[in-house]
Short mmCIF file of C-alpha atoms and ligand atoms in Angstrom, two decimals:
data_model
loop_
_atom_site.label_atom_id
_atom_site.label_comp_id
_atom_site.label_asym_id
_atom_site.label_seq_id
_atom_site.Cartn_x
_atom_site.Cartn_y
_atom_site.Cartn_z
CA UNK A 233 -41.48 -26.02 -35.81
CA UNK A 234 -40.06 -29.41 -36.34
CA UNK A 235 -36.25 -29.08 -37.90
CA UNK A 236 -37.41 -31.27 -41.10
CA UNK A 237 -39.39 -29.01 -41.89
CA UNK A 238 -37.65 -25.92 -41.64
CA UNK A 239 -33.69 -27.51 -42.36
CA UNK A 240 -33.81 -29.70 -45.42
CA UNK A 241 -30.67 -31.02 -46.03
CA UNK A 242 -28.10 -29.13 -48.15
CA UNK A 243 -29.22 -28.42 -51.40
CA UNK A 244 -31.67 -30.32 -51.08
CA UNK A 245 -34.58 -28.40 -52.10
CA UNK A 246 -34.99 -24.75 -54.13
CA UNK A 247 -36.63 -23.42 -51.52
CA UNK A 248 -33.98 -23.39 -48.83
CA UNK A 249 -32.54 -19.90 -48.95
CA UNK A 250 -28.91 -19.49 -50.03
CA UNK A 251 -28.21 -17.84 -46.97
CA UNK A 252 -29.86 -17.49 -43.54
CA UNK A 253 -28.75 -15.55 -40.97
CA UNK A 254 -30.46 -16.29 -37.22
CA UNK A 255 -29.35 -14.23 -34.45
CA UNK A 256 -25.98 -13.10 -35.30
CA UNK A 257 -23.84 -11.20 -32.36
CA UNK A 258 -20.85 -10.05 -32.43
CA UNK A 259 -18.80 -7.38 -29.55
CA UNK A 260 -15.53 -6.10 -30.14
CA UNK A 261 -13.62 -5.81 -26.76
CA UNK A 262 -12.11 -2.05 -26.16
CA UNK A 263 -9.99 -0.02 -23.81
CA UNK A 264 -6.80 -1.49 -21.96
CA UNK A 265 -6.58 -3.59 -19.28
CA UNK A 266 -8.35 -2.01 -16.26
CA UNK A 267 -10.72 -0.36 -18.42
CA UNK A 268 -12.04 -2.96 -20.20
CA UNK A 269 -15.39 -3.02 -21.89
CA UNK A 270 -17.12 -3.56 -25.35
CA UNK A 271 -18.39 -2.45 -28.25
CA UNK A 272 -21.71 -3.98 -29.63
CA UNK A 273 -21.61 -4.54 -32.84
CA UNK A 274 -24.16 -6.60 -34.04
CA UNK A 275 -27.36 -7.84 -31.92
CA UNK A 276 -29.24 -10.41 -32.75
CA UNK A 277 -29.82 -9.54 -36.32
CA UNK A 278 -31.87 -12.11 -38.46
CA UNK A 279 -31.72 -11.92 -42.22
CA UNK A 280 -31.91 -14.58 -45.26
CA UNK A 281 -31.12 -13.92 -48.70
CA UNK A 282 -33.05 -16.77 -51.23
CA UNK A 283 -31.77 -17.95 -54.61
CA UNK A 284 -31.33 -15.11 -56.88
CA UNK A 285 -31.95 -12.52 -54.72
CA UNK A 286 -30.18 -9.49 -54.11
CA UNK A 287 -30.51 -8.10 -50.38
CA UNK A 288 -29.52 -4.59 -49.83
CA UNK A 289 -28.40 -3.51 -45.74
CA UNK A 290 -28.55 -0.18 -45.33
CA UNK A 291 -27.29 2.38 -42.47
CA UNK A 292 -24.78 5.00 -41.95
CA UNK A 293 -21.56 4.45 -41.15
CA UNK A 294 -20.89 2.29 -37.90
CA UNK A 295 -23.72 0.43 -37.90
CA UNK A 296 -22.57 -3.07 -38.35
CA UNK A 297 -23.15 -3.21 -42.27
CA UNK A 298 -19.42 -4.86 -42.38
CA UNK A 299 -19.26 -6.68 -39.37
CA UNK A 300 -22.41 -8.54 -40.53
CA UNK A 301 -20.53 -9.29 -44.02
CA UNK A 302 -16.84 -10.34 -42.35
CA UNK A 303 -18.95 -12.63 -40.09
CA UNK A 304 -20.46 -14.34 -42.37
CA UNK A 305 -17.51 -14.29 -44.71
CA UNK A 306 -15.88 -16.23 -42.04
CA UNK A 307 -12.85 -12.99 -41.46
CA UNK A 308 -14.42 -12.61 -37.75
CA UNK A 309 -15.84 -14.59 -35.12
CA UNK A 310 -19.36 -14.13 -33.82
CA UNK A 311 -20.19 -14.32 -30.18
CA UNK A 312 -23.51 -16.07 -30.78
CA UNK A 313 -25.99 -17.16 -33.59
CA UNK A 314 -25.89 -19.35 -36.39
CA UNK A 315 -24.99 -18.84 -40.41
CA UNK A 316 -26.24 -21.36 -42.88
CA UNK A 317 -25.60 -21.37 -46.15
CA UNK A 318 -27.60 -23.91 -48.45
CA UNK A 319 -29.48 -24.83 -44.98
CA UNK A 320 -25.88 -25.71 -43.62
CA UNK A 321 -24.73 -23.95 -40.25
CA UNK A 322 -20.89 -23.10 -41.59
CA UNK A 323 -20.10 -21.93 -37.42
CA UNK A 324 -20.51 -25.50 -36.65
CA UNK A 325 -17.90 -26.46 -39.32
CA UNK A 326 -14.50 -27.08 -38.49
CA UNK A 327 -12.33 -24.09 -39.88
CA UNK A 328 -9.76 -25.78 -41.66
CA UNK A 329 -12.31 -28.92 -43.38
CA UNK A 330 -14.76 -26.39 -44.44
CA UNK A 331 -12.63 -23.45 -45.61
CA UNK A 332 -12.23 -24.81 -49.50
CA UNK A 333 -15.96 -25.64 -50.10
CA UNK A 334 -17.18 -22.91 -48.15
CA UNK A 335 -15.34 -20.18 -50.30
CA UNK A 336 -16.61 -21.83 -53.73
CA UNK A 337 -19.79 -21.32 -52.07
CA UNK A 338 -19.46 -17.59 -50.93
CA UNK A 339 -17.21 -14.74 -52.21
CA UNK A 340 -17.00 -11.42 -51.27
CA UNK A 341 -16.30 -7.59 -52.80
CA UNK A 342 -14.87 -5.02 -51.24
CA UNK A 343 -15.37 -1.31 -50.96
CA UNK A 344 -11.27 -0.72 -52.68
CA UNK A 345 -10.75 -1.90 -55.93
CA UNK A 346 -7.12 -1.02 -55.50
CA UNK A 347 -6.50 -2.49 -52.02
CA UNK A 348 -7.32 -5.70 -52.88
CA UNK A 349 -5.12 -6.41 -56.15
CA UNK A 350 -1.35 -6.39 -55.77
CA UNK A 351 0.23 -3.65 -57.87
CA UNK A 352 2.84 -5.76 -59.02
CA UNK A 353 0.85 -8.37 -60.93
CA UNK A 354 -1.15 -8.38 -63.87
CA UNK A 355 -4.96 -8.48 -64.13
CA UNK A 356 -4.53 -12.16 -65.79
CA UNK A 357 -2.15 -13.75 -62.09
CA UNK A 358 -4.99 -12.51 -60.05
CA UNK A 359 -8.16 -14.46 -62.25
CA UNK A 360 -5.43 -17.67 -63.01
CA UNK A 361 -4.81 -18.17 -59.35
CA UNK A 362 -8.37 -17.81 -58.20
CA UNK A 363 -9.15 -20.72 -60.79
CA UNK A 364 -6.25 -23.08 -59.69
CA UNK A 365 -7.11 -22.55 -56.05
CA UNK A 366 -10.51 -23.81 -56.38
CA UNK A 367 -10.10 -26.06 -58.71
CA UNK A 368 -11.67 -24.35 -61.99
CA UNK A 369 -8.87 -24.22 -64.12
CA UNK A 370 -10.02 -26.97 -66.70
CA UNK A 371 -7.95 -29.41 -67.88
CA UNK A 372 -5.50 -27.66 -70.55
CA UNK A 373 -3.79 -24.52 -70.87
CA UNK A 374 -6.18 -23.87 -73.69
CA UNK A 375 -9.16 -24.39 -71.96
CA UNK A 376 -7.72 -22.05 -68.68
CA UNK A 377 -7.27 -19.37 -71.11
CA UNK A 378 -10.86 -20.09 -72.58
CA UNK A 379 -11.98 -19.73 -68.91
CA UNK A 380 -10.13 -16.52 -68.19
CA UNK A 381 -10.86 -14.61 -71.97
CA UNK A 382 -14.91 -16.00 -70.42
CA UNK A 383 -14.38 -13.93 -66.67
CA UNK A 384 -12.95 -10.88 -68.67
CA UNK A 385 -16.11 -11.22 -70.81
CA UNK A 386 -18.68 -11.59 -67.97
CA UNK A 387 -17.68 -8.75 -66.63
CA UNK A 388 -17.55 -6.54 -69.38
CA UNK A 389 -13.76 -5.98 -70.02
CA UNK A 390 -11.42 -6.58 -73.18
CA UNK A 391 -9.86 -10.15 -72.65
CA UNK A 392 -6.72 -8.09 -73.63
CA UNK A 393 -6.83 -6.26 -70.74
CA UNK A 394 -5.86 -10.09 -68.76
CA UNK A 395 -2.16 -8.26 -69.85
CA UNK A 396 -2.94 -4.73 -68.10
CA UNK A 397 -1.72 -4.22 -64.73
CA UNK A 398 -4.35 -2.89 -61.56
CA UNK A 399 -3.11 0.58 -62.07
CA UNK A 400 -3.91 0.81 -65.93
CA UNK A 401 -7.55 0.22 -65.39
CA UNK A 402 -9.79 2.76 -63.58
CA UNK A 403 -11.68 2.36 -60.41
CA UNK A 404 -14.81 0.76 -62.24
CA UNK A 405 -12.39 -1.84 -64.44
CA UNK A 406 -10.56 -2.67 -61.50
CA UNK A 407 -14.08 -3.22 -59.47
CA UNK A 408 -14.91 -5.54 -62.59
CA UNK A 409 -11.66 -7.42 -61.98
CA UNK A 410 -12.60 -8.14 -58.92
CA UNK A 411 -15.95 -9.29 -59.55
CA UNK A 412 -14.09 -11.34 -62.28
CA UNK A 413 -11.71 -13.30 -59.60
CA UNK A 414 -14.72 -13.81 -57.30
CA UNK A 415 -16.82 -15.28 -59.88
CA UNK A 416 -13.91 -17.62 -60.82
CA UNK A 417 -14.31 -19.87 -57.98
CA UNK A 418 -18.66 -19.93 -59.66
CA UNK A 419 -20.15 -19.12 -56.11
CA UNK A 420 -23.38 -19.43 -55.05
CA UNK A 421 -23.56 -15.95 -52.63
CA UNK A 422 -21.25 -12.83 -53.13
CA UNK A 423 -21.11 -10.34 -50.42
CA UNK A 424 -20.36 -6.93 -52.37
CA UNK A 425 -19.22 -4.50 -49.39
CA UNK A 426 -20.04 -0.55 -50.61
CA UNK A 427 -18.47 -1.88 -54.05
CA UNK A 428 -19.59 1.38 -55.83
CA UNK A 429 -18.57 3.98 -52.83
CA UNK A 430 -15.11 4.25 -53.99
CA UNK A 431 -16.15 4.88 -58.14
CA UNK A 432 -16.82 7.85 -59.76
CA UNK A 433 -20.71 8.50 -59.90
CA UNK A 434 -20.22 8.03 -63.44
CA UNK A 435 -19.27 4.12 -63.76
CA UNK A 436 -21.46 3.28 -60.77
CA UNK A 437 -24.44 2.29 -62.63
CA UNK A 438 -22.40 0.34 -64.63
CA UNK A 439 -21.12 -2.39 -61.98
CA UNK A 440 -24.77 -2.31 -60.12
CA UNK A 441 -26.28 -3.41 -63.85
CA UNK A 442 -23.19 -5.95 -63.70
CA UNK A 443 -24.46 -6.87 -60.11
CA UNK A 444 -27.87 -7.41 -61.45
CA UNK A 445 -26.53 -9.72 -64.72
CA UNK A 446 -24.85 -11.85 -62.45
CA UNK A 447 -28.64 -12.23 -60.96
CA UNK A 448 -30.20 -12.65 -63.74
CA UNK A 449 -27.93 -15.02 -66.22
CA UNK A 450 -26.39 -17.01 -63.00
CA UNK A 451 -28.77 -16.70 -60.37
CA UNK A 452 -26.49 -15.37 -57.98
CA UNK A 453 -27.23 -14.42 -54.79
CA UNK A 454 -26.11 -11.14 -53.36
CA UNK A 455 -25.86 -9.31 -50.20
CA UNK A 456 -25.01 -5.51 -51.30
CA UNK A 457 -23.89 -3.60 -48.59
CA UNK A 458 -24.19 0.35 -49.26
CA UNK A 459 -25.20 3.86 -47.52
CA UNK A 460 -26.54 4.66 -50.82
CA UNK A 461 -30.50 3.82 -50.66
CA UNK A 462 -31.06 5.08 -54.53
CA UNK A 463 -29.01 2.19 -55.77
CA UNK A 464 -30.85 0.13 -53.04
CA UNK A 465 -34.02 1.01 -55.15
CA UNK A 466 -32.48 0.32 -58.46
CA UNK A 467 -31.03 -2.82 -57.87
CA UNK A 468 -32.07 -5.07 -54.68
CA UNK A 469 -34.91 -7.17 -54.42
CA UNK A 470 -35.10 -6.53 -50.80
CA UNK A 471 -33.71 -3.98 -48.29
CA UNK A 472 -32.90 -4.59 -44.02
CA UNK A 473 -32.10 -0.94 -42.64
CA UNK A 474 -29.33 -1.85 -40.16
CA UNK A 475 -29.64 0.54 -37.20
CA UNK A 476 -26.90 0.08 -34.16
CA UNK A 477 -26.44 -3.43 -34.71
CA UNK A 478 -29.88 -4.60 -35.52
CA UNK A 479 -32.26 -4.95 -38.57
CA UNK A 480 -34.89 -2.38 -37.69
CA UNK A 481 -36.91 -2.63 -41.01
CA UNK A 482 -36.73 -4.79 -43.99
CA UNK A 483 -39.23 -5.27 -47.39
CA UNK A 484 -39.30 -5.64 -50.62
CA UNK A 485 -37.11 -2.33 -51.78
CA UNK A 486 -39.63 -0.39 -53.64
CA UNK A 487 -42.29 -0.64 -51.01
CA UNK A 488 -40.04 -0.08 -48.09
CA UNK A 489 -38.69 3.37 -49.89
CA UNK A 490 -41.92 4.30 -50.77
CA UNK A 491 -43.50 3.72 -46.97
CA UNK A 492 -40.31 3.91 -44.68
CA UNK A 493 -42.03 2.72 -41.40
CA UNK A 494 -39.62 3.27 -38.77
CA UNK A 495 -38.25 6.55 -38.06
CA UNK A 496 -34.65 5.75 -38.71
CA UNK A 497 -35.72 4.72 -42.19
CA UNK A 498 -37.53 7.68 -42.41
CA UNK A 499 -34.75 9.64 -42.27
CA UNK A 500 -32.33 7.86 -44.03
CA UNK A 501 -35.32 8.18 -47.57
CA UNK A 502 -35.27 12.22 -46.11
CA UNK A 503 -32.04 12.23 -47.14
CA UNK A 504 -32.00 10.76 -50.58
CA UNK A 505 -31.64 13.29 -53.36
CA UNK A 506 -35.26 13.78 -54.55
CA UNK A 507 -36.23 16.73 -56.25
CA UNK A 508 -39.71 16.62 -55.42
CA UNK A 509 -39.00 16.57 -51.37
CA UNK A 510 -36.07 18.26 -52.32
CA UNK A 511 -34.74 20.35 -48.67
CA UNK A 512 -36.39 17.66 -46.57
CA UNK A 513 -33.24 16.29 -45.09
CA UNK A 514 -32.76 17.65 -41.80
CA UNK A 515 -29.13 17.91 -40.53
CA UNK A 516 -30.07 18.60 -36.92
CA UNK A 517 -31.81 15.17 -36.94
CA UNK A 518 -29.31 13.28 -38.22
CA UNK A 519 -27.05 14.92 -35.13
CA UNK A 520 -29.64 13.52 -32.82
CA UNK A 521 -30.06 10.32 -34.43
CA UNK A 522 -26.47 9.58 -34.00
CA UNK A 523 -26.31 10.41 -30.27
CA UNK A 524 -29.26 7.81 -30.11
CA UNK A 525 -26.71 5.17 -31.36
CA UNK A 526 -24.32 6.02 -28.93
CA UNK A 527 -26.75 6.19 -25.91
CA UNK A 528 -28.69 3.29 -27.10
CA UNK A 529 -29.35 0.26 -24.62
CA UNK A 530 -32.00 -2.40 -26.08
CA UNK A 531 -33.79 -0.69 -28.85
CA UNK A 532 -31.19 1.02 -30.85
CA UNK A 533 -33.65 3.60 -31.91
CA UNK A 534 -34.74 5.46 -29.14
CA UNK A 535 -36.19 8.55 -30.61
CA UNK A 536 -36.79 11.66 -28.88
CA UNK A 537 -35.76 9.40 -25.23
CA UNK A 538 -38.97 8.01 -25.25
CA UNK A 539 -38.65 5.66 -22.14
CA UNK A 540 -40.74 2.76 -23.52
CA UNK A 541 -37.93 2.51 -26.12
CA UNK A 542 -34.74 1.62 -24.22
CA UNK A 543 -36.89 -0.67 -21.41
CA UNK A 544 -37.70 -3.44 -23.70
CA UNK A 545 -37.23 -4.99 -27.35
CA UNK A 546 -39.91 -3.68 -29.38
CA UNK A 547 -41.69 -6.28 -31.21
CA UNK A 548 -42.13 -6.89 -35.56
CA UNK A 549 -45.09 -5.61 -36.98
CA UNK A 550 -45.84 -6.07 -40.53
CA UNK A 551 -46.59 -2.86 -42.46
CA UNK A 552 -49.04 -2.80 -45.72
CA UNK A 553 -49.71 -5.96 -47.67
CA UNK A 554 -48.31 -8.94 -47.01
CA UNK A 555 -46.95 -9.66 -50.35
CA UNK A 556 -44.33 -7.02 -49.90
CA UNK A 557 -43.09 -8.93 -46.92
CA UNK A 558 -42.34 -5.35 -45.07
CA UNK A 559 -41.83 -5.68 -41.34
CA UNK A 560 -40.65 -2.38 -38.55
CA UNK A 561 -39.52 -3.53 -35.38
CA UNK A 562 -39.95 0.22 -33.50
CA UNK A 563 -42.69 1.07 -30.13
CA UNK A 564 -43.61 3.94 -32.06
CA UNK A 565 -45.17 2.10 -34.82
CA UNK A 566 -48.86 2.35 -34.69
CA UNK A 567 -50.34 -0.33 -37.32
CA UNK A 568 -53.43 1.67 -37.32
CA UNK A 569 -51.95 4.21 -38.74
CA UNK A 570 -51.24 2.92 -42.09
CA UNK A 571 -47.88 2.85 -42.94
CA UNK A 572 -45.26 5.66 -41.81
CA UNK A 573 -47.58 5.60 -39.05
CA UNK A 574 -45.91 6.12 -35.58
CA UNK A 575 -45.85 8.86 -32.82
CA UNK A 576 -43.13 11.58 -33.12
CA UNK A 577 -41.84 13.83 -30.00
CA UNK A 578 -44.77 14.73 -27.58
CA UNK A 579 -46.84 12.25 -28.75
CA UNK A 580 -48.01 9.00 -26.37
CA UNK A 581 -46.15 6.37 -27.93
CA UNK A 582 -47.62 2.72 -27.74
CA UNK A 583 -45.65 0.24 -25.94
CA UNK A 584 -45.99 -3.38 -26.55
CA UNK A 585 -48.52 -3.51 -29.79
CA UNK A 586 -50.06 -7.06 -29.26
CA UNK A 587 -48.93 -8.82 -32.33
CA UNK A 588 -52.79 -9.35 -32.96
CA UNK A 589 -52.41 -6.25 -35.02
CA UNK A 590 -50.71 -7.36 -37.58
CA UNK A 591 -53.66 -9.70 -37.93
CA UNK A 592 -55.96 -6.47 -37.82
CA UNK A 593 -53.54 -4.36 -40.04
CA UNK A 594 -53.28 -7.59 -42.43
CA UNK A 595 -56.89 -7.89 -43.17
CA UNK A 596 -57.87 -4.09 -42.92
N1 ADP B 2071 -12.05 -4.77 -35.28
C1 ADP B 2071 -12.83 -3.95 -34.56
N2 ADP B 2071 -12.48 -3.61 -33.28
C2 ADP B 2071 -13.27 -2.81 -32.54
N3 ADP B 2071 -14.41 -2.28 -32.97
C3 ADP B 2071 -14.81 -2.55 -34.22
C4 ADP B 2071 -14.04 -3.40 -35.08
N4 ADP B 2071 -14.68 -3.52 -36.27
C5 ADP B 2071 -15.80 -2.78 -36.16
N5 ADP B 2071 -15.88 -2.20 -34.94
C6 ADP B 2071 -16.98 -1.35 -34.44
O1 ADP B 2071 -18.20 -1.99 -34.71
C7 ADP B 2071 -19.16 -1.05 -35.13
C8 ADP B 2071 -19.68 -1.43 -36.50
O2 ADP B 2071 -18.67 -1.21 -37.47
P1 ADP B 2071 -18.80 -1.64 -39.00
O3 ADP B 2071 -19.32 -3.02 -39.06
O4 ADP B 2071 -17.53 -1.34 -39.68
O5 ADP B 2071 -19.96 -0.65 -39.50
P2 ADP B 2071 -20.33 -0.18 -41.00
O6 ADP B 2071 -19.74 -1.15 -41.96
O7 ADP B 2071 -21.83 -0.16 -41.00
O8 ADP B 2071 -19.77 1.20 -41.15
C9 ADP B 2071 -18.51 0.30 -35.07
O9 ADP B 2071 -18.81 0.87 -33.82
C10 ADP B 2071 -17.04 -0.02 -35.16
O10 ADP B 2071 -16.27 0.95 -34.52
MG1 MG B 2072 -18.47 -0.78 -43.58
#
């Protein structure tokens, strides 16, 4: 592939994703000094995010889902792979030039309302000073206070409450807030880390339709982080099931719920409240599923120690239609199957499906 074709120049056309992520890695070094080793955290993972789309990544706790998002958010250092954001790799930017026109291009949300506002300002110091930073504060007084009454709006909050400090609001105002100050600095991609875990089940819905208006009205991209694969469903254009570091399966949401290829995805949707499967979640799976993460080597997934699992990378295979863009990386798929179609304990898996199937699955 020639790089004009596949890295136009920033901004240069729609069709250059807002974010791209190509082989991201990332260890954390552990243990003291004569027992040094590491943990991996990320491996290799691939993902891009186009205009106006809202990616969901997906997988328990410990997977990577944050050290993906701090990565890219520029709070850690990768060993290896590239980030570009409007076809621009931001790793190969110097830290210091880049830092103000990278972070009017990308903003992120995190998980605690709470943690990230200072308890001794009000609501309005935290939106002002995200303006004046970057710039958007207008010329006048009048038309910074037009601005901030216009963030309080967005968001769905009483301009009054500019006045209120953090601990007046609840959890779901305060996770509006913040929304609010990120969408201040008018970013192009916001990286919204579990931003519902923390609320009451009761206001959730309520910030993920907020999520989705930004979408919508502003075209924002959005890479929402969550364990939660209902509001997956309900709000992301896509979903990437992170599994031990790497993206194991991705597709359009709906279809990927509906036909969960790879076995990890399989029992993550087992474990979705669903009262038509409802007792299908199986806690003595889940047990064995994590001690696969912890005695995984190359494919995270190993299933029930199926050799051909841990001796090489298993391969993509597209599952169902094309159009739904749905991909498993696992041995155990079989295409022929049809999707969910893969060998489970005692059954032959088969190694190293010639990517000639997806040809055969693609027309079949
Ligand atoms: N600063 C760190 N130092 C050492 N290990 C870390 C650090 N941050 C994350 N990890 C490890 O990386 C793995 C992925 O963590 P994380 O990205 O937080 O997962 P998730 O957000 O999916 O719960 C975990 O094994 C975690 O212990
Ligand atoms: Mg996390």
């Amino acid at each position: 592939m020639s790089h004009s074709l596949t890295l136009p120049a920033a901004g240069s056309t729609t069709s250059t994703p807002a974010l791209e992520i190509r082989g991201l890695g990332k260890s954390f070094p552990i243990g003291g000094l004569f027992t040094r080793s590491s943990v991996r955290a990320l491996h290799g993972v691939d993902l891009t995010i186009g205009r106006g789309e809202i990616v969901a990544l997906v997988g328990e706790s410990g997977s990577g889902k944050s050290t993906l998002a701090r990565c890219v958010a520029r709070l850690e250092k990768p060993n290896s792979g590239a980030i570009l954001i409007d076809g621009v790799d931001i790793l190969k930017r110097d830290r210091f030039q880049a830092s103000r026109a990278f972070r009017s291009q990308l903003q992120m949300v995190f998980q605690d309302p709470f943690g990230s506002l200072n308890p001794a300002h009000r609501i309005e110091h935290f939106l002002r000073r995200s303006l004046a930073i970057h710039g958007k504060s207008g010329g006048t007084e009048e038309e910074t206070r037009r601005r901030l009454e216009d963030l309080m709006t967005t968001v769905g909050l009483q301009a009054d409450m500019l006045n209120s400090y953090p601990h007046e609001l609840s959890g779901g105002q305060r996770q509006r807030v913040a929304i609010a100050r990120a969408l201040a600095v008018e970013p192009q991609v916001i990286l919204a880390d579990e931003p519902t875990s923390m609320l009451d089940v009761s206001v959730r819905i309520g910030v993920l339709n907020l999520m989705r208006k930004l979408r919508d009205e502003q075209g924002i991209s959005m890479l929402y982080i969550t364990h939660d694969l209902a509001s997956a469903r309900y709000l992301a254009d896509r979903t990437a099931v992170m599994f031990a570091g790497e993206v194991v399966e991705e597709g359009e949401s709906l279809d990927l719920l509906a036909n969960p290829a790879h076995p990890y995805t399989q029992l993550l949707v087992s474990a979705v409240p669903d009262p038509a499967r409802a007792g299908s979640y199986d806690p003595v799976r889940r047990a064995e599923l994590r001690q696969a993460v912890m005695a995984s080597t190359t494919c995270a997934y190993d299933g029930d120690t199926n050799q051909a699992c841990s001796a090489e990378e298993p391969v993509r295979h597209q599952v169902g239609d094309p159009a739904n863009r749905h991909w498993v990386r696992c041995h155990l798929y079989r295409p022929w199957a049809g999707a969910g179609g893969h060998a489970l304990a005692g059954e032959p898996a088969q190694p190293n499906v010639p990517p000639s199937n997806v040809q055969e699955k693609a027309s079949a």
